[in-house]
Amino acid sequence: MSSLIRLALAFLLAAALVGASNSTASSNATVPAASTFILKGTGDGNLTFAVNVADNSEDLYFHLSASTGNQWVAIGAGSHMKNSLIFVVYTSKSGKNITLSSRIATGHSEPVYNSSIQVDVLAGSGIENGSYVVNARCSNCRTWKNGALNLTSKVQPWIYAVGPGERLRSDSMTAGLRRHGDYGSFTMDMVQATGNPGVPIDTMSMSGAAARGGKHSMSDIAVIFHVFFMVLAFVLILPFGVVISRVFNSIRWHMVNQIVGALFVLVGACIGFYMSPQYNRSKHFNSAHQVLGLLAFIAVIVQIVIGCVGRRIYKKTQQKHPYLGLSHIWNGRILIVVGIANGAVGFVFAGTTWRILPYLLVTAFIIFVFASLLFLKRMRGKREIKASEPGKEQGVPGYMAPPLPYESNVHLTTFAAPPSYGRIQTGPRSVHLAPGRAYGPGPNPRFGSRTNITGPEGPIPF
């Protein structure tokens, strides 16, 4: 009896072990194969990328998660940017979901969206707890133009990059990207990643992957210098040239100021020409910001030429050329207005609209200060002109008060005898003016009196 009991217990134990083994095997059969890379300290959290290569189709599954503190996050297949297939994720326009854009890079410039790459965003994707979460399947990502994945490699190269901290919200697959901040590369074991198809499970440990070369950082220093030189030139230096000319009356320092401003514009323009091919939105040189910037640059060169020619003519003739002077004034006014307006357009073009308000406030303050100086100078000039005009003591500007009625403004007195020139003068002469008429011969039409000169022989009609 006891032996039967032992036999029954042994049978039940064996059945349980077989069931557990089958359950484990079945579970392992449904878990997707994966290689997982984890980069710590990216933004406000970690960057996690896991890839799965389906063994029964051409599909490739991947999982990507990273902090939304980054404007965008990108993973690329390849050892460097050129010809790399890149998946870029950023916040949707609503701010509640993600936008996944598949792009191909042609070099060290913004990658270009490629609509032929078929990527489907799967369930579980979105924004969770301040992180991008992407679960996706790509049906033709094993090969692409000028590139391919080596599925037999255990060290397949990949690259990563994260954008700056400024927010990007767009549903467009072609949304413009700012230059990346942190970037680097890593390798993945594609053999380990090949197997049961499906989105890899998000894990907290790295498996089948390794970082390569460490993490690097880069700032968009060229954009910063472009803004610095252009804003300083059009908002401060060139407008201050007007103050130098009108307030301080210094043509020499006005010329120095304009040359310095032109050099700042030249440097800023060269930086703009250098940056333009690096971004999709600017590589064709047909945006409003670029067109206005080019016109302003040409206007600055014209301004310098007009000023130099006009100055040379003045030195020769000591006269200002009327048309050159007028052209110099109005060309200067227009180019300053266009340059300041183009600064605001540039911030919109770069996707940093939040900088427009501070820019306009600072510009308005500087213009107010310069305009106040010009106004005070003008008022002072008017006061000086009034003070120099005759008749101010009578309080009538620009007009000499006439003498009182019936009075002469010539002081009359008895004149001494003039020197003799061959004729002997017999006595002094005195001039008596009748009250009815101050000057001129003949009777006064109003009073009928005459003007007489009395000499030694008697009155002489005049």
Coordinates of C-alpha atoms in Angstrom, one line a residue:
M1 CA 0.0 0.0 0.0
S2 CA 2.7 2.4 0.9
S3 CA 4.6 1.6 -2.2
L4 CA 1.5 2.4 -4.3
I5 CA 1.3 5.7 -2.5
R6 CA 4.9 6.5 -3.2
L7 CA 4.5 5.6 -6.9
A8 CA 1.4 7.9 -7.2
L9 CA 3.3 10.8 -5.6
A10 CA 6.3 10.2 -7.9
F11 CA 4.0 10.2 -11.0
L12 CA 2.3 13.5 -9.9
L13 CA 5.7 15.1 -9.3
A14 CA 6.9 14.1 -12.7
A15 CA 3.8 15.4 -14.4
A16 CA 4.2 18.8 -12.6
L17 CA 7.8 19.1 -13.7
V18 CA 6.9 18.3 -17.3
G19 CA 4.1 20.9 -17.2
A20 CA 6.4 23.5 -15.8
S21 CA 9.0 22.7 -18.4
N22 CA 6.4 23.0 -21.2
S23 CA 5.1 26.2 -19.8
T24 CA 8.6 27.7 -19.7
A25 CA 9.3 26.6 -23.2
S26 CA 6.0 28.0 -24.5
S27 CA 6.8 31.3 -22.7
N28 CA 10.2 31.5 -24.2
A29 CA 8.8 30.8 -27.6
T30 CA 6.6 34.0 -27.4
V31 CA 9.2 36.4 -26.0
P32 CA 10.7 38.5 -28.8
A33 CA 14.4 38.2 -29.4
A34 CA 16.2 41.5 -28.7
S35 CA 19.4 43.4 -28.2
T36 CA 19.1 46.4 -25.9
F37 CA 21.2 49.5 -25.6
I38 CA 20.8 51.9 -22.6
L39 CA 22.5 55.3 -22.3
K40 CA 22.2 56.9 -18.9
G41 CA 22.0 60.6 -18.2
T42 CA 20.4 61.9 -21.4
G43 CA 18.2 64.8 -20.6
D44 CA 16.1 64.1 -17.5
G45 CA 16.5 60.3 -17.9
N46 CA 17.9 57.4 -19.9
L47 CA 17.8 56.6 -23.6
T48 CA 16.7 53.1 -24.3
F49 CA 16.8 51.4 -27.7
A50 CA 16.0 47.7 -28.3
V51 CA 15.8 46.1 -31.7
N52 CA 14.2 42.8 -32.9
V53 CA 14.8 41.1 -36.3
A54 CA 11.9 38.8 -37.2
D55 CA 13.0 35.4 -38.3
N56 CA 9.9 34.7 -40.3
S57 CA 9.5 38.0 -42.3
E58 CA 11.3 41.1 -43.5
D59 CA 10.0 43.1 -40.5
L60 CA 12.2 44.9 -38.0
Y61 CA 10.7 45.9 -34.6
F62 CA 12.1 48.4 -32.2
H63 CA 11.4 50.1 -29.0
L64 CA 12.7 53.6 -28.1
S65 CA 12.2 55.7 -25.0
A66 CA 13.9 58.9 -23.8
S67 CA 13.1 62.1 -21.9
T68 CA 10.8 64.7 -23.5
G69 CA 13.3 67.2 -22.1
N70 CA 15.0 66.8 -25.4
Q71 CA 13.5 68.6 -28.4
W72 CA 13.9 65.4 -30.4
V73 CA 15.6 62.0 -30.1
A74 CA 17.1 60.0 -33.0
I75 CA 18.6 56.6 -33.6
G76 CA 20.4 55.8 -36.8
A77 CA 21.7 52.6 -38.4
G78 CA 25.3 53.1 -39.5
S79 CA 28.7 54.1 -38.2
H80 CA 28.2 57.8 -39.1
M81 CA 25.6 60.2 -40.4
K82 CA 26.2 60.0 -44.1
N83 CA 23.8 57.5 -45.7
S84 CA 22.4 56.5 -42.3
L85 CA 18.8 55.4 -41.9
I86 CA 17.6 57.6 -38.9
F87 CA 14.4 57.4 -36.9
V88 CA 13.5 60.7 -35.3
V89 CA 10.8 61.1 -32.6
Y90 CA 9.4 64.4 -31.3
T91 CA 6.2 65.7 -29.7
S92 CA 3.1 65.9 -31.8
K93 CA 1.3 69.2 -32.3
S94 CA -1.3 68.4 -29.6
G95 CA 1.5 67.8 -27.1
K96 CA -0.1 64.5 -26.1
N97 CA 1.4 62.1 -28.6
I98 CA 4.6 61.4 -30.6
T99 CA 5.6 61.9 -34.2
L100 CA 8.0 59.4 -35.7
S101 CA 9.8 60.4 -38.8
S102 CA 12.0 58.1 -40.9
R103 CA 14.9 60.0 -42.6
I104 CA 18.1 59.4 -44.4
A105 CA 21.1 61.6 -43.9
T106 CA 23.3 62.8 -46.8
G107 CA 26.1 64.1 -44.6
H108 CA 26.7 66.1 -41.5
S109 CA 23.5 68.0 -42.0
E110 CA 19.8 67.7 -41.1
P111 CA 18.5 64.3 -42.4
V112 CA 15.8 64.3 -45.0
Y113 CA 12.4 62.6 -44.6
N114 CA 12.0 59.5 -46.9
S115 CA 8.5 58.5 -47.5
S116 CA 9.5 55.1 -49.0
I117 CA 10.5 53.9 -45.6
Q118 CA 7.4 52.1 -44.3
V119 CA 7.2 52.5 -40.5
D120 CA 4.1 51.7 -38.4
V121 CA 3.7 53.1 -34.9
L122 CA 2.2 50.3 -32.7
A123 CA 0.2 50.2 -29.5
G124 CA 1.8 51.5 -26.4
S125 CA 3.4 54.4 -28.1
G126 CA 3.0 58.0 -26.8
I127 CA 4.2 60.2 -24.0
E128 CA 4.3 58.7 -20.6
N129 CA 5.6 60.3 -17.4
G130 CA 7.7 62.8 -19.3
S131 CA 9.2 60.3 -21.7
Y132 CA 8.8 59.5 -25.4
V133 CA 7.7 55.9 -25.8
V134 CA 7.9 54.4 -29.3
N135 CA 6.9 50.9 -30.3
A136 CA 7.3 50.5 -34.1
R137 CA 7.5 48.0 -36.9
C138 CA 9.4 48.7 -40.1
S139 CA 8.8 46.4 -43.1
N140 CA 11.6 47.5 -45.3
C141 CA 14.4 48.7 -43.1
R142 CA 16.9 46.0 -43.6
T143 CA 18.2 47.7 -46.7
W144 CA 17.8 51.2 -48.1
K145 CA 19.5 53.5 -50.7
N146 CA 23.3 53.4 -50.1
G147 CA 22.9 51.4 -46.8
A148 CA 22.0 48.1 -45.2
L149 CA 22.0 46.3 -41.9
N150 CA 24.4 43.4 -41.4
L151 CA 22.2 40.9 -39.7
T152 CA 25.0 38.5 -39.2
S153 CA 27.2 41.0 -37.3
K154 CA 27.5 41.0 -33.5
V155 CA 28.9 44.6 -33.6
Q156 CA 26.5 46.3 -36.1
P157 CA 27.2 50.1 -35.7
W158 CA 24.4 52.5 -34.7
I159 CA 24.4 56.2 -33.8
Y160 CA 22.2 58.3 -31.5
A161 CA 21.6 62.0 -31.0
V162 CA 19.3 64.2 -29.0
G163 CA 18.1 67.7 -29.7
P164 CA 18.4 70.8 -27.5
G165 CA 16.0 71.5 -24.7
E166 CA 13.7 73.8 -26.7
R167 CA 10.3 72.4 -27.4
L168 CA 9.2 71.1 -30.9
R169 CA 5.6 70.3 -31.5
S170 CA 4.6 69.1 -34.9
D171 CA 2.6 66.4 -36.8
S172 CA 4.8 66.9 -39.9
M173 CA 7.2 64.3 -40.9
T174 CA 9.4 67.0 -42.4
A175 CA 9.5 69.3 -39.3
G176 CA 12.7 71.3 -39.0
L177 CA 15.2 70.2 -36.4
R178 CA 17.7 72.2 -34.4
R179 CA 21.3 70.9 -34.3
H180 CA 21.8 68.1 -31.8
G181 CA 23.3 68.5 -28.4
D182 CA 24.5 65.1 -27.1
Y183 CA 25.5 62.4 -29.7
G184 CA 27.5 59.2 -29.9
S185 CA 27.6 55.7 -31.3
F186 CA 27.2 52.1 -30.1
T187 CA 27.1 48.5 -31.4
M188 CA 24.4 45.8 -31.3
D189 CA 24.5 42.1 -31.6
M190 CA 22.1 41.5 -34.5
V191 CA 22.4 37.7 -34.2
Q192 CA 21.0 37.9 -30.7
A193 CA 18.3 40.2 -31.9
T194 CA 17.1 37.8 -34.5
G195 CA 14.4 35.4 -33.6
N196 CA 10.8 35.5 -32.4
P197 CA 9.2 38.6 -33.9
G198 CA 7.6 41.4 -31.9
V199 CA 8.3 44.6 -30.1
P200 CA 11.2 44.1 -27.6
I201 CA 10.3 44.2 -24.0
D202 CA 11.5 47.4 -22.2
T203 CA 14.1 46.3 -19.7
M204 CA 16.3 48.1 -17.2
S205 CA 19.5 46.3 -18.3
M206 CA 21.7 46.5 -21.4
S207 CA 22.0 43.2 -23.4
G208 CA 23.8 42.5 -26.6
A209 CA 25.0 46.1 -27.0
A210 CA 27.9 48.3 -26.1
A211 CA 28.7 52.0 -26.2
R212 CA 31.5 53.0 -28.5
G213 CA 33.7 56.1 -28.1
G214 CA 31.7 57.8 -25.3
K215 CA 29.1 60.6 -25.4
H216 CA 29.9 63.9 -27.1
S217 CA 28.3 67.3 -26.9
M218 CA 27.9 70.0 -29.5
S219 CA 26.3 73.5 -29.4
D220 CA 24.9 75.4 -32.4
I221 CA 27.7 78.0 -32.0
A222 CA 27.4 79.2 -35.6
V223 CA 23.8 80.2 -35.1
I224 CA 24.7 82.1 -31.9
F225 CA 27.4 84.1 -33.7
H226 CA 25.1 84.8 -36.7
V227 CA 22.5 86.3 -34.4
F228 CA 25.2 88.2 -32.4
F229 CA 26.7 89.9 -35.4
M230 CA 23.5 90.7 -37.3
V231 CA 21.5 92.0 -34.3
L232 CA 24.4 94.1 -33.1
A233 CA 24.9 95.6 -36.5
F234 CA 21.2 96.5 -37.3
V235 CA 19.9 97.3 -33.9
L236 CA 22.9 99.1 -32.3
I237 CA 25.9 100.0 -34.5
L238 CA 24.2 101.3 -37.7
P239 CA 21.5 103.3 -35.9
F240 CA 24.1 104.8 -33.6
G241 CA 25.8 106.1 -36.7
V242 CA 22.8 108.4 -37.2
V243 CA 23.3 109.8 -33.7
I244 CA 27.0 110.3 -34.3
S245 CA 26.2 112.3 -37.5
R246 CA 23.3 114.3 -36.3
V247 CA 24.0 114.8 -32.5
F248 CA 27.8 114.9 -32.4
N249 CA 28.2 116.3 -35.9
S250 CA 31.2 114.1 -36.6
I251 CA 31.4 112.9 -40.2
R252 CA 34.7 111.1 -39.6
W253 CA 33.4 109.0 -36.7
H254 CA 30.2 108.4 -38.6
M255 CA 32.3 106.9 -41.4
V256 CA 34.1 104.7 -38.9
N257 CA 30.9 103.6 -37.4
Q258 CA 29.4 102.7 -40.8
I259 CA 32.4 100.7 -41.8
V260 CA 32.4 98.7 -38.5
G261 CA 28.7 98.0 -39.0
A262 CA 29.3 96.9 -42.5
L263 CA 32.0 94.5 -41.3
F264 CA 29.6 93.0 -38.7
V265 CA 27.0 92.5 -41.4
L266 CA 29.6 90.9 -43.7
V267 CA 30.7 88.4 -41.0
G268 CA 27.1 87.6 -40.1
A269 CA 26.2 87.0 -43.7
C270 CA 29.2 84.7 -44.2
I271 CA 28.1 82.7 -41.2
G272 CA 24.6 82.5 -42.7
F273 CA 25.9 81.3 -46.0
Y274 CA 27.9 78.6 -44.2
M275 CA 25.0 77.4 -42.1
S276 CA 22.3 77.4 -44.8
P277 CA 23.3 74.0 -46.5
Q278 CA 23.1 72.2 -43.2
Y279 CA 19.4 72.6 -42.7
N280 CA 16.5 71.5 -44.9
R281 CA 14.6 74.7 -44.5
S282 CA 17.5 76.9 -45.7
K283 CA 19.5 74.8 -48.2
H284 CA 17.7 76.3 -51.2
F285 CA 18.1 79.9 -50.2
N286 CA 14.5 80.8 -50.9
S287 CA 13.1 81.6 -47.5
A288 CA 11.9 85.1 -46.6
H289 CA 14.6 85.5 -44.0
Q290 CA 17.3 84.7 -46.5
V291 CA 15.9 86.9 -49.2
L292 CA 15.5 89.9 -46.8
G293 CA 19.0 89.3 -45.4
L294 CA 20.5 89.3 -48.8
L295 CA 18.8 92.6 -49.7
A296 CA 19.9 94.2 -46.5
F297 CA 23.5 93.0 -47.1
I298 CA 23.4 94.6 -50.6
A299 CA 21.9 97.8 -49.2
V300 CA 24.8 98.0 -46.7
I301 CA 27.4 97.8 -49.4
V302 CA 25.5 100.4 -51.5
Q303 CA 25.4 102.6 -48.4
I304 CA 29.1 102.5 -48.0
V305 CA 29.7 103.2 -51.7
I306 CA 27.3 106.2 -51.7
G307 CA 28.9 107.6 -48.6
C308 CA 32.4 107.4 -49.9
V309 CA 31.5 108.9 -53.3
G310 CA 29.6 111.7 -51.7
R311 CA 32.4 112.5 -49.3
R312 CA 34.9 112.6 -52.2
I313 CA 32.7 115.0 -54.2
Y314 CA 32.4 117.3 -51.1
K315 CA 36.1 117.4 -50.7
K316 CA 36.6 118.6 -54.3
T317 CA 33.7 121.0 -54.6
Q318 CA 33.0 121.9 -50.9
Q319 CA 29.3 121.2 -51.8
K320 CA 27.1 118.3 -51.0
H321 CA 25.7 116.3 -54.0
P322 CA 21.9 116.7 -53.6
Y323 CA 20.9 113.3 -55.0
L324 CA 23.7 111.3 -53.4
G325 CA 22.9 112.8 -50.0
L326 CA 19.2 112.1 -50.3
S327 CA 20.0 108.5 -51.4
H328 CA 22.4 108.0 -48.6
I329 CA 19.8 109.1 -46.0
W330 CA 16.9 107.0 -47.3
N331 CA 18.9 103.9 -48.1
G332 CA 20.2 104.0 -44.6
R333 CA 16.7 104.3 -43.1
I334 CA 15.3 101.5 -45.2
L335 CA 18.2 99.1 -44.6
I336 CA 17.9 99.6 -40.8
V337 CA 14.2 99.0 -40.8
V338 CA 14.6 95.9 -43.0
G339 CA 17.4 94.6 -40.9
I340 CA 15.5 94.9 -37.6
A341 CA 12.4 93.3 -39.1
N342 CA 14.4 90.5 -40.6
G343 CA 15.7 89.7 -37.1
A344 CA 12.2 88.8 -36.0
V345 CA 11.6 86.8 -39.2
G346 CA 14.8 84.9 -38.5
F347 CA 13.7 83.8 -35.0
V348 CA 10.5 82.4 -36.6
F349 CA 12.5 80.8 -39.3
A350 CA 14.8 79.1 -36.7
G351 CA 11.8 77.8 -34.7
T352 CA 12.6 80.0 -31.7
T353 CA 9.6 82.2 -31.7
W354 CA 9.8 82.7 -27.9
R355 CA 12.8 85.0 -28.5
I356 CA 10.9 87.5 -30.6
L357 CA 9.4 89.4 -27.7
P358 CA 12.7 90.0 -25.8
Y359 CA 14.3 91.0 -29.1
L360 CA 11.6 93.5 -29.9
L361 CA 11.6 95.0 -26.4
V362 CA 15.4 95.5 -26.4
T363 CA 15.2 97.0 -29.9
A364 CA 12.4 99.4 -28.9
F365 CA 14.4 100.6 -25.9
I366 CA 17.5 101.3 -28.0
I367 CA 15.4 103.1 -30.6
F368 CA 13.7 105.2 -27.9
V369 CA 17.1 106.2 -26.5
F370 CA 18.5 107.2 -29.9
A371 CA 15.3 109.0 -30.9
S372 CA 15.4 111.0 -27.6
L373 CA 18.9 112.1 -28.3
L374 CA 18.0 113.3 -31.8
F375 CA 14.9 115.1 -30.5
L376 CA 16.8 116.9 -27.8
K377 CA 19.5 117.9 -30.3
R378 CA 16.8 119.3 -32.7
M379 CA 15.1 121.3 -29.9
R380 CA 18.4 122.7 -28.8
G381 CA 19.1 123.8 -32.4
K382 CA 15.8 125.5 -32.6
R383 CA 16.4 127.5 -29.4
E384 CA 19.8 128.5 -30.7
I385 CA 18.3 129.8 -33.9
K386 CA 15.7 131.8 -32.1
A387 CA 18.3 133.3 -29.8
S388 CA 20.4 134.5 -32.8
E389 CA 17.5 136.1 -34.7
P390 CA 17.1 140.0 -34.4
G391 CA 14.2 141.6 -32.6
K392 CA 14.0 139.1 -29.8
E393 CA 14.0 141.8 -27.3
Q394 CA 10.6 143.0 -28.6
G395 CA 9.3 139.5 -28.4
V396 CA 8.5 139.3 -32.2
P397 CA 10.6 136.5 -33.7
G398 CA 12.3 137.5 -36.9
Y399 CA 10.9 140.9 -37.2
M400 CA 12.4 144.3 -36.4
A401 CA 9.9 146.6 -34.6
P402 CA 9.4 149.9 -36.6
P403 CA 10.0 153.3 -35.0
L404 CA 7.2 155.0 -33.2
P405 CA 4.8 157.1 -35.4
Y406 CA 6.1 160.5 -36.5
E407 CA 9.5 159.9 -35.1
S408 CA 12.8 159.4 -36.9
N409 CA 15.1 156.6 -36.1
V410 CA 18.0 158.8 -37.1
H411 CA 19.6 160.8 -34.3
L412 CA 19.5 164.4 -35.3
T413 CA 22.0 167.0 -34.2
T414 CA 23.9 170.0 -35.3
F415 CA 26.8 169.0 -37.5
A416 CA 30.1 170.7 -37.4
A417 CA 31.3 172.4 -40.5
P418 CA 32.8 170.0 -43.0
P419 CA 36.3 170.5 -44.2
S420 CA 36.9 173.0 -46.9
Y421 CA 37.5 171.7 -50.5
G422 CA 37.9 175.0 -52.3
R423 CA 34.7 176.6 -51.0
I424 CA 34.4 178.6 -47.8
Q425 CA 31.5 177.5 -45.7
T426 CA 29.9 180.5 -44.0
G427 CA 28.3 178.8 -41.1
P428 CA 27.0 175.6 -39.8
R429 CA 24.0 173.9 -41.2
S430 CA 21.2 172.2 -39.4
V431 CA 18.6 169.9 -40.7
H432 CA 15.0 170.4 -39.6
L433 CA 12.5 167.7 -40.3
A434 CA 8.9 168.7 -40.3
P435 CA 6.7 166.4 -38.2
G436 CA 4.4 165.4 -41.1
R437 CA 7.0 163.6 -43.2
A438 CA 10.3 161.9 -42.2
Y439 CA 12.0 161.7 -45.6
G440 CA 11.7 162.9 -49.2
P441 CA 10.9 166.3 -50.9
G442 CA 7.6 167.8 -51.6
P443 CA 4.5 168.4 -49.5
N444 CA 3.3 165.8 -47.1
P445 CA 0.1 164.3 -48.6
R446 CA -1.5 164.2 -45.1
F447 CA -0.4 167.4 -43.5
G448 CA 0.8 169.5 -46.4
S449 CA 4.1 170.4 -44.7
R450 CA 7.5 170.6 -46.4
T451 CA 10.9 169.5 -45.5
N452 CA 13.4 172.4 -45.3
I453 CA 17.1 172.7 -45.0
T454 CA 18.2 176.0 -43.4
G455 CA 21.6 177.5 -44.5
P456 CA 23.4 180.8 -44.0
E457 CA 21.3 182.5 -46.6
G458 CA 18.0 181.2 -45.3
P459 CA 15.8 178.2 -45.8
I460 CA 16.4 176.1 -48.9
P461 CA 13.4 174.2 -50.3
F462 CA 14.1 170.5 -50.5

